Coordinates of C-alpha atoms and ligand atoms in Angstrom, one line a residue:
X1 CA 60.7 65.7 -7.0
X2 CA 59.6 66.1 -10.6
X3 CA 56.7 64.2 -12.0
X4 CA 58.0 62.3 -14.7
X5 CA 56.1 62.8 -18.2
X6 CA 55.8 59.7 -20.4
X7 CA 55.0 60.6 -23.8
X8 CA 52.1 59.1 -25.4
X9 CA 51.9 57.8 -29.4
X10 CA 50.2 60.1 -32.0
X11 CA 46.4 60.3 -31.7
X12 CA 43.0 61.6 -33.1
X13 CA 40.7 62.3 -30.2
X14 CA 37.3 63.3 -31.3
X15 CA 35.1 64.9 -28.4
X16 CA 31.5 64.5 -29.3
X17 CA 29.9 67.3 -27.1
X18 CA 33.2 69.2 -27.7
X19 CA 31.3 72.5 -26.9
X20 CA 29.4 71.2 -23.8
X21 CA 30.3 72.1 -20.2
X22 CA 32.1 69.1 -19.3
X23 CA 34.4 69.7 -22.4
X24 CA 35.2 73.4 -21.8
X25 CA 35.7 72.7 -17.9
X26 CA 37.4 69.6 -17.8
X27 CA 38.6 67.8 -20.8
X28 CA 40.1 70.6 -22.9
X29 CA 41.8 72.2 -20.2
X30 CA 43.1 68.9 -18.9
X31 CA 44.5 68.1 -22.7
X32 CA 45.9 71.8 -22.5
X33 CA 47.9 70.8 -19.5
X34 CA 49.1 67.7 -20.9
X35 CA 50.3 69.5 -23.9
X36 CA 52.1 71.9 -21.4
X37 CA 53.7 69.4 -19.6
X38 CA 55.1 68.0 -23.1
X39 CA 53.0 64.7 -22.9
X40 CA 51.5 65.3 -26.1
X41 CA 53.0 64.2 -29.4
X42 CA 53.5 66.7 -32.3
X43 CA 51.1 64.4 -34.4
X44 CA 48.3 64.7 -32.0
X45 CA 44.7 66.1 -32.9
X46 CA 41.7 66.8 -31.0
X47 CA 38.4 67.2 -32.8
X48 CA 35.4 68.8 -31.3
X49 CA 32.0 67.5 -32.7
X50 CA 28.6 69.0 -31.8
X51 CA 25.4 70.2 -33.5
X52 CA 26.2 73.9 -33.1
X53 CA 27.4 75.5 -36.3
X54 CA 31.2 76.4 -36.1
X55 CA 34.4 76.3 -38.0
X56 CA 38.0 75.5 -36.7
X57 CA 38.7 79.0 -36.1
X58 CA 35.4 79.5 -33.9
X59 CA 36.1 76.3 -32.1
X60 CA 39.8 77.4 -31.3
X61 CA 38.2 80.7 -30.0
X62 CA 36.0 79.0 -27.8
X63 CA 38.7 76.7 -26.5
X64 CA 41.0 79.6 -25.8
X65 CA 38.3 81.2 -23.5
X66 CA 37.8 77.9 -21.9
X67 CA 41.4 77.5 -21.1
X68 CA 41.8 80.8 -19.7
X69 CA 39.0 80.2 -17.3
X70 CA 39.3 77.0 -16.3
X71 CA 42.9 75.6 -16.8
X72 CA 44.1 77.3 -13.5
X73 CA 47.7 78.2 -13.0
X74 CA 49.8 76.6 -15.8
X75 CA 53.5 75.8 -16.1
X76 CA 53.2 77.0 -19.6
X77 CA 55.0 79.8 -21.6
X78 CA 53.1 82.5 -23.0
X79 CA 52.5 81.8 -26.6
X80 CA 52.2 78.0 -25.9
X81 CA 48.5 78.5 -26.4
X82 CA 48.6 78.9 -30.1
X83 CA 50.4 75.4 -30.4
X84 CA 47.8 73.6 -28.6
X85 CA 45.1 75.4 -30.3
X86 CA 46.8 74.6 -33.9
X87 CA 45.9 70.9 -32.9
X88 CA 42.3 71.5 -32.7
X89 CA 39.3 71.0 -35.3
X90 CA 35.7 71.2 -35.2
X91 CA 33.2 69.4 -37.2
X92 CA 29.3 70.0 -36.9
X93 CA 27.6 66.8 -36.4
X94 CA 24.2 65.4 -35.2
X95 CA 24.6 62.3 -33.2
X96 CA 20.9 61.6 -34.3
X97 CA 21.2 62.4 -37.9
X98 CA 23.5 62.1 -41.0
X99 CA 24.7 65.5 -41.3
X100 CA 28.6 65.9 -40.5
X101 CA 29.4 62.4 -40.3
X102 CA 31.3 62.3 -44.0
X103 CA 33.2 65.4 -42.8
X104 CA 34.4 63.6 -39.9
X105 CA 35.4 60.3 -41.7
X106 CA 37.5 62.6 -44.0
X107 CA 39.3 64.1 -41.0
X108 CA 40.1 61.2 -38.8
X109 CA 43.1 59.2 -39.6
X110 CA 43.2 55.5 -39.8
X111 CA 46.8 55.1 -39.0
X112 CA 47.1 56.4 -35.5
X113 CA 45.3 55.9 -32.1
X114 CA 41.7 56.9 -32.5
X115 CA 39.6 57.7 -29.4
X116 CA 36.0 59.0 -29.2
X117 CA 34.9 60.9 -26.0
X118 CA 31.1 60.7 -25.7
X119 CA 30.8 63.8 -23.6
X120 CA 27.0 63.9 -24.2
X121 CA 24.0 62.4 -22.4
X122 CA 23.7 58.8 -22.3
X123 CA 20.6 59.0 -24.4
X124 CA 23.0 59.6 -27.2
X125 CA 25.7 56.8 -26.6
X126 CA 23.8 54.2 -28.9
X127 CA 23.1 56.6 -31.9
X128 CA 27.0 57.6 -31.8
X129 CA 28.3 54.1 -31.6
X130 CA 25.7 53.1 -34.4
X131 CA 26.8 56.0 -36.8
X132 CA 30.5 55.7 -36.0
X133 CA 30.3 51.8 -37.3
X134 CA 28.2 53.1 -40.3
X135 CA 30.5 55.6 -41.3
X136 CA 33.6 53.1 -41.3
X137 CA 35.2 55.1 -38.2
X138 CA 35.6 52.1 -36.0
X139 CA 37.7 49.0 -36.0
X140 CA 38.9 46.8 -33.3
X141 CA 41.6 49.3 -32.2
X142 CA 39.5 52.4 -31.5
X143 CA 38.6 53.4 -28.0
X144 CA 35.5 55.0 -26.7
X145 CA 35.1 57.1 -23.4
X146 CA 31.7 57.2 -21.8
X147 CA 30.8 59.7 -18.9
X148 CA 28.6 59.1 -16.1
X149 CA 25.7 58.5 -15.1
X150 CA 26.0 54.9 -16.5
X151 CA 22.4 54.3 -16.4
X152 CA 19.8 55.2 -13.6
X153 CA 19.3 51.5 -12.7
X154 CA 20.2 48.0 -13.4
X155 CA 18.0 47.5 -16.5
X156 CA 19.1 51.1 -18.1
X157 CA 23.0 50.2 -17.5
X158 CA 22.3 46.8 -19.1
X159 CA 20.6 48.6 -22.0
X160 CA 23.5 50.9 -22.5
X161 CA 26.3 48.0 -22.1
X162 CA 24.3 46.3 -24.8
X163 CA 24.1 49.3 -27.2
X164 CA 27.9 49.7 -26.7
X165 CA 28.8 46.0 -27.0
X166 CA 26.7 46.1 -30.2
X167 CA 29.7 47.9 -31.8
X168 CA 32.8 47.5 -29.3
X169 CA 34.6 44.9 -27.5
X170 CA 34.5 45.6 -23.6
X171 CA 38.4 46.2 -24.1
X172 CA 37.7 49.2 -26.2
X173 CA 35.1 50.9 -23.7
X174 CA 36.5 53.5 -21.0
X175 CA 33.8 54.3 -18.5
X176 CA 35.1 57.3 -16.5
X177 CA 34.6 57.6 -12.8
X178 CA 36.9 60.6 -12.4
X179 CA 37.4 59.9 -8.5
X180 CA 39.7 56.8 -9.8
X181 CA 41.9 59.2 -11.6
X182 CA 43.0 61.0 -8.4
X183 CA 46.5 60.7 -7.5
X184 CA 45.3 59.8 -4.0
X185 CA 43.1 57.2 -5.2
X186 CA 46.0 55.3 -6.8
X187 CA 48.1 55.9 -4.0
X188 CA 45.7 54.0 -1.8
X189 CA 46.8 50.9 -3.9
X190 CA 50.5 51.9 -3.9
X191 CA 50.3 52.1 0.1
X192 CA 48.3 48.9 0.3
X193 CA 50.1 46.6 -1.9
X194 CA 53.5 48.4 -2.3
X195 CA 54.4 48.4 1.6
X196 CA 54.7 45.6 3.9
X197 CA 53.5 47.6 6.8
X198 CA 49.6 48.1 6.1
X199 CA 48.4 44.8 4.3
X200 CA 49.0 42.2 7.4
X201 CA 47.0 44.6 9.2
X202 CA 44.2 45.2 6.7
X203 CA 41.3 43.2 8.1
X204 CA 38.7 42.8 10.5
X205 CA 40.8 41.7 13.1
X206 CA 42.8 44.9 13.4
X207 CA 40.4 47.3 11.7
X208 CA 37.7 48.6 13.7
X209 CA 35.6 50.4 10.9
X210 CA 36.1 52.5 7.9
X211 CA 34.6 55.8 7.0
X212 CA 34.2 57.3 3.6
X213 CA 33.2 60.8 3.6
X214 CA 32.4 62.9 0.3
X215 CA 31.1 66.4 1.4
X216 CA 30.1 69.2 -0.9
X217 CA 29.5 72.9 -0.1
X218 CA 27.6 73.5 -3.1
X219 CA 23.9 72.8 -3.4
X220 CA 22.0 71.4 -6.4
X221 CA 21.3 74.9 -8.1
X222 CA 22.0 75.0 -11.7
X223 CA 21.2 71.3 -12.2
X224 CA 18.3 70.8 -9.9
X225 CA 16.2 69.3 -12.2
X226 CA 18.4 66.7 -13.4
X227 CA 19.5 66.2 -9.8
X228 CA 16.1 65.6 -8.4
X229 CA 15.4 62.7 -10.6
X230 CA 18.8 61.1 -9.2
X231 CA 19.6 61.9 -5.7
X232 CA 22.7 61.1 -3.6
X233 CA 22.3 57.4 -3.8
X234 CA 22.6 57.4 -7.6
X235 CA 24.6 60.3 -8.2
X236 CA 27.3 59.6 -5.6
X237 CA 27.0 56.3 -3.9
X238 CA 26.4 54.1 -6.9
X239 CA 29.6 55.1 -8.5
X240 CA 32.1 57.4 -6.6
X241 CA 31.8 55.9 -3.2
X242 CA 31.2 52.5 -4.5
X243 CA 34.7 52.7 -6.3
X244 CA 36.5 54.1 -3.3
X245 CA 34.9 51.2 -1.1
X246 CA 36.2 48.6 -3.6
X247 CA 39.9 50.0 -3.5
X248 CA 39.9 50.1 0.0
X249 CA 38.3 46.7 0.7
X250 CA 39.6 44.6 -2.2
X251 CA 42.1 41.7 -2.1
X252 CA 45.4 42.1 -3.5
X253 CA 45.2 41.6 -7.3
X254 CA 47.8 39.3 -8.5
X255 CA 49.4 42.4 -10.7
X256 CA 48.6 45.8 -11.5
X257 CA 46.6 44.9 -14.6
X258 CA 43.0 46.3 -15.8
X259 CA 41.3 42.7 -15.4
X260 CA 43.1 41.6 -12.6
X261 CA 42.4 44.8 -10.4
X262 CA 38.6 45.0 -11.7
X263 CA 38.0 41.3 -10.9
X264 CA 39.0 42.0 -7.3
X265 CA 36.8 45.3 -7.2
X266 CA 33.9 43.1 -8.4
X267 CA 34.3 40.6 -5.8
X268 CA 33.9 43.5 -3.3
X269 CA 30.5 44.4 -4.8
X270 CA 29.4 41.1 -5.0
X271 CA 30.1 40.3 -1.4
X272 CA 28.1 43.6 -0.1
X273 CA 25.2 42.7 2.1
X274 CA 22.0 44.1 1.3
X275 CA 21.7 47.2 3.5
X276 CA 19.2 47.4 6.1
X277 CA 17.0 50.5 6.1
X278 CA 17.7 51.0 9.9
X279 CA 21.2 51.7 8.5
X280 CA 20.5 54.2 6.3
X281 CA 19.9 58.0 6.8
X282 CA 18.7 60.1 3.8
X283 CA 18.6 64.0 4.3
X284 CA 17.6 66.9 2.2
X285 CA 19.2 70.6 3.0
X286 CA 16.8 73.1 4.5
X287 CA 16.9 77.0 3.6
X288 CA 20.4 78.6 3.7
X289 CA 21.0 82.3 4.3
X290 CA 19.9 82.8 0.6
X291 CA 16.5 81.6 1.3
X292 CA 16.8 78.7 -1.1
X293 CA 16.1 75.2 0.2
X294 CA 16.7 71.7 -1.9
X295 CA 13.1 71.9 -2.9
X296 CA 13.5 75.7 -4.5
X297 CA 16.8 74.8 -6.1
X298 CA 15.3 71.6 -7.5
X299 CA 11.9 73.3 -8.6
X300 CA 10.1 70.7 -7.1
X301 CA 8.1 71.7 -4.2
X302 CA 7.1 68.2 -3.2
X303 CA 10.5 66.3 -3.7
X304 CA 11.5 63.7 -1.3
X305 CA 14.8 63.2 -3.3
X306 CA 18.0 62.9 -0.9
X307 CA 20.8 65.5 -1.1
X308 CA 22.4 63.7 1.7
X309 CA 22.9 59.8 2.4
X310 CA 24.9 58.1 5.2
X311 CA 24.7 54.4 5.6
X312 CA 26.5 51.3 7.4
X313 CA 27.5 48.6 5.0
X314 CA 28.9 45.4 5.8
X315 CA 31.1 43.0 3.1
X316 CA 30.5 39.4 3.6
X317 CA 33.9 37.7 3.3
X318 CA 36.7 36.5 5.5
X319 CA 38.6 39.7 5.4
X320 CA 35.8 42.1 6.4
X321 CA 33.3 40.1 8.6
X322 CA 32.6 42.2 11.7
X323 CA 34.0 45.4 10.2
X324 CA 31.5 48.1 9.3
X325 CA 32.0 50.6 6.5
X326 CA 30.4 53.9 6.9
X327 CA 29.8 56.0 4.1
X328 CA 28.3 59.5 3.7
X329 CA 27.8 62.1 1.1
X330 CA 25.8 65.2 0.8
X331 CA 25.4 68.7 -0.7
X332 CA 25.5 72.0 1.2
X333 CA 27.7 70.6 4.1
X334 CA 30.0 72.5 6.2
X335 CA 33.0 72.0 4.1
X336 CA 34.3 70.7 1.0
X337 CA 36.1 67.4 1.7
X338 CA 36.4 64.0 0.6
X339 CA 38.2 61.6 2.9
X340 CA 38.7 57.8 3.7
X341 CA 39.5 57.0 7.2
X342 CA 40.9 53.6 8.5
X343 CA 40.1 53.5 12.1
X344 CA 42.3 50.6 13.7
X345 CA 41.2 49.0 16.9
X346 CA 42.6 49.7 20.3
X347 CA 45.7 47.7 21.4
X348 CA 44.6 44.5 23.1
X349 CA 45.8 45.5 26.7
X350 CA 47.1 48.9 27.9
X351 CA 50.1 48.9 30.0
X352 CA 49.6 52.4 30.6
X353 CA 47.3 53.6 33.6
X354 CA 43.9 55.4 32.8
X355 CA 45.3 58.9 32.7
X356 CA 47.1 57.8 29.6
X357 CA 44.0 57.9 27.7
X358 CA 42.3 55.7 24.9
X359 CA 44.1 56.1 21.6
X360 CA 43.8 54.6 18.4
X361 CA 45.8 54.6 15.0
X362 CA 44.2 56.4 12.2
X363 CA 45.2 56.3 8.5
X364 CA 43.1 59.1 6.8
X365 CA 43.5 59.5 3.0
X366 CA 42.3 63.0 1.7
X367 CA 41.0 63.1 -1.9
X368 CA 39.7 66.9 -1.7
X369 CA 40.4 69.7 -1.5
X370 CA 44.0 68.7 -0.8
X371 CA 45.5 65.2 -1.7
X372 CA 47.2 63.4 0.8
X373 CA 47.4 60.9 3.8
X374 CA 47.9 61.3 7.3
X375 CA 48.5 58.3 9.8
X376 CA 47.9 59.1 13.2
X377 CA 50.6 57.3 15.7
X378 CA 50.3 57.4 19.4
X379 CA 53.4 58.7 21.2
X380 CA 54.3 59.9 24.5
X381 CA 53.4 63.6 25.0
X382 CA 57.1 65.4 25.5
X383 CA 58.0 67.0 29.0
X384 CA 58.1 65.5 32.3
X385 CA 54.7 64.8 34.0
X386 CA 54.5 61.1 33.5
X387 CA 53.4 58.9 30.7
X388 CA 50.8 60.9 29.1
X389 CA 50.1 59.6 25.5
X390 CA 49.2 61.7 22.3
X391 CA 48.3 61.1 18.8
X392 CA 50.5 62.7 16.3
X393 CA 50.1 62.7 12.4
X394 CA 52.7 61.7 10.1
X395 CA 51.7 63.8 7.3
X396 CA 52.1 62.8 3.8
X397 CA 50.4 65.7 2.0
X398 CA 51.5 65.8 -1.4
X399 CA 51.8 69.4 -1.9
X400 CA 54.4 69.5 1.1
X401 CA 56.1 66.2 -0.2
X402 CA 56.3 67.6 -3.7
X403 CA 57.1 71.1 -3.0
X404 CA 56.4 73.7 -5.9
X405 CA 56.3 70.4 -8.3
X406 CA 52.9 69.6 -6.7
X407 CA 51.2 71.9 -9.0
X408 CA 52.5 69.3 -11.6
X409 CA 50.2 66.4 -10.5
X410 CA 47.9 66.0 -13.3
X411 CA 44.2 66.3 -12.5
X412 CA 42.1 63.2 -12.5
X413 CA 40.8 64.0 -16.1
X414 CA 44.0 64.7 -17.5
X415 CA 45.5 61.3 -16.5
X416 CA 42.3 59.4 -17.3
X417 CA 42.4 60.6 -20.9
X418 CA 46.2 59.9 -21.4
X419 CA 45.4 56.5 -20.0
X420 CA 42.8 56.1 -22.7
X421 CA 45.4 56.9 -25.1
X422 CA 47.8 54.6 -23.7
X423 CA 45.1 51.8 -23.8
X424 CA 45.3 51.1 -20.1
X425 CA 41.8 50.5 -18.5
X426 CA 42.8 49.8 -14.9
X427 CA 41.4 53.2 -13.9
X428 CA 37.7 52.6 -15.8
X429 CA 35.0 50.8 -14.8
X430 CA 34.2 47.4 -16.5
X431 CA 30.5 46.6 -17.5
X432 CA 29.8 44.0 -15.1
X433 CA 31.3 46.3 -12.2
X434 CA 28.8 48.7 -13.2
X435 CA 25.9 46.3 -13.3
X436 CA 26.9 44.7 -10.1
X437 CA 26.9 48.3 -8.4
X438 CA 23.4 48.9 -9.9
X439 CA 22.3 45.4 -8.8
X440 CA 23.1 46.3 -5.0
X441 CA 21.8 49.7 -5.3
X442 CA 18.4 49.1 -6.9
X443 CA 16.7 47.2 -4.1
X444 CA 17.6 49.9 -1.5
X445 CA 16.2 52.6 -3.6
X446 CA 13.2 50.4 -4.4
X447 CA 12.5 49.6 -0.5
X448 CA 12.6 53.4 0.3
X449 CA 10.0 54.2 -2.6
X450 CA 8.1 51.5 -1.3
X451 CA 7.8 53.2 2.1
X452 CA 7.5 56.8 0.6
X453 CA 10.7 57.5 3.0
X454 CA 10.9 61.3 3.6
X455 CA 14.4 62.5 3.8
X456 CA 15.3 64.3 7.1
X457 CA 15.9 67.9 7.0
X458 CA 19.3 69.3 7.9
X459 CA 20.8 72.6 8.0
X460 CA 23.2 74.1 5.3
X461 CA 26.6 74.3 6.5
X462 CA 26.0 71.3 8.7
X463 CA 27.1 67.7 8.9
X464 CA 23.8 66.5 7.6
X465 CA 20.8 65.3 9.8
X466 CA 21.3 64.4 13.5
X467 CA 20.3 60.9 12.6
X468 CA 23.5 60.3 10.7
X469 CA 25.5 61.3 13.8
X470 CA 23.4 58.5 15.7
X471 CA 24.0 56.1 13.1
X472 CA 27.5 55.8 14.5
X473 CA 26.8 57.0 18.0
X474 CA 24.8 54.2 18.5
X475 CA 27.6 51.7 17.4
X476 CA 29.8 53.6 20.0
X477 CA 31.6 55.3 17.1
X478 CA 31.7 58.8 15.5
X479 CA 32.3 60.4 12.4
X480 CA 35.5 62.2 11.7
X481 CA 34.9 65.8 11.5
X482 CA 34.4 67.2 8.0
X483 CA 37.2 69.8 7.3
X484 CA 39.1 71.2 4.6
Ligands
NAP501 P1 26.2 69.8 -21.8 O1 26.9 71.4 -21.3 O2 24.7 69.8 -21.9 O3 26.7 69.5 -23.3 C1 26.3 68.4 -24.2 C2 27.2 68.7 -25.4 O4 26.6 67.5 -26.2 C3 27.0 69.8 -26.2 O5 28.5 70.0 -26.7 C4 26.1 69.8 -27.1 O6 26.3 70.6 -28.1 C5 26.3 68.3 -27.4 N1 25.2 67.6 -28.1 C6 23.9 67.6 -27.5 N2 22.9 67.0 -28.4 C7 23.6 66.4 -29.5 C8 23.4 65.8 -30.5 N3 22.3 65.4 -31.0 N4 24.3 65.7 -31.8 C9 25.8 65.9 -31.3 N5 26.0 66.7 -30.1 C10 25.0 66.8 -29.3 O7 26.7 68.6 -20.9 P2 28.0 68.3 -20.0 O8 27.7 68.8 -18.7 O9 29.0 68.8 -20.7 O10 27.9 66.6 -19.8 C11 28.2 65.8 -20.9 C12 27.9 64.5 -20.4 O11 28.9 64.3 -19.2 C13 26.7 64.1 -20.0 O12 26.4 62.7 -19.8 C14 27.0 64.4 -18.1 O13 26.0 63.6 -17.4 C15 28.5 64.0 -18.0 N6 29.1 64.6 -17.0 C16 29.3 66.2 -17.0 C17 29.9 66.7 -15.8 C18 30.0 68.0 -15.6 O14 30.8 68.6 -14.9 N7 29.5 69.0 -16.6 C19 30.2 65.7 -15.1 C20 30.3 64.2 -15.0 C21 29.6 63.8 -16.0 P3 25.2 71.1 -29.4 O15 23.9 71.6 -28.5 O16 25.8 72.2 -30.0 O17 25.0 69.9 -30.1

């Protein structure tokens, strides 16, 4: 099966922060892959903008190195690199000053799609928006892309939304959560709403509980200072895990259209119960073989910031009353794995005797490291010896399903940037969604800050603190193993 490439219209994409880590690791290699896939029109241009003094040639050289380092295995002929690099330009610019803006205004064309990627810290969003307007670089057709973190609480998120709204309509703002760009996440919607099989069962009558795990093996070293002011709740739960929760729990939208989908996601966030602190476990990793613990990595010997969090949530609506959602995410865990598991209830009555065992259907959706889905179905164990039951997975791993073309599945950033150019906001967060997520998150954080809550230590390479296991054990459930 070959992935279908739908070409986009000519565009100018300006990447503010075009020399930064995100641009070099994700945005530019992603654009290169789209170029190789034939999705980029001849008339596309990519303009890097940052304070560093560089010309086009210097920028192309920087991008060439970034692509070699980060673009991975490419279905691209030798020599194609130059074709891509020819599309690149660079303008030295200061978001907070006037230097460079007139040059940018000369370069950017008014008769093609214009997109401005704010790949800079959120402290510069307002400055960029203001100067783009002042220098005549905007109208109601331009699109802007903003990165996480979108605020650190409700007040700061509202302030960012206000800064952007002063210059752009909501329909022009693309707030990235790269989890939404993953193939499997979109497949979640296809599976739920494209099949008759699942949706009738997708409620508390048939689903016992749902687990969402996002586990990383890396610690916070390298970005410890930033992370220590944030923690797992702000860095992962408020955005990525919340978005996954919304997609798994939302009502069917009337159509696959940006506002219809985002309206339904918003309803999920608004229906979330406040979470009781007895249903939250915060953790902080201890020393690994290298001797570095969280506090060393974060360069804060008295830090109470969590590098792990597990929680039990409830959604107060008809569909989900009585079905708990267990979320957990952490750093320095035993494996890198992001997975959503839908655990169905036991059959109401077993016609088999006790030796047949207790079996449950489970739909598990893997987001990383490999994307795919498995559905555990109970069957008879083959062979003589009576009715013994066994769970076998129906495996829908994309790499197997797509064969060699699995490499061609675009990564999340590629897909999302192309969606910006196409003007499709479905996989981007709307301002009210982000605010609703913070409105739910803020009191949880305020509560543990008021109690001076101390995170529980856990061993690097483990599944987190024992209390996180207990969170499920006391409900008679258990986490699915974290595996690659
Ligand atoms: P970074 O490596 O520090 O890069 C920042 C970029 O902004 C550089 O190109 C820098 O270049 C430019 N810049 C800084 N001040 C500027 C100014 N006054 N005017 C114009 N340009 C300026 O940061 P990053 O890791 O790429 O992150 C960028 C944004 O993406 C941040 O909001 C971050 O939270 C978010 N993000 C990053 C990642 C990631 O994996 N890196 C993941 C998710 C979200 P000069 O110094 O030359 O000006």
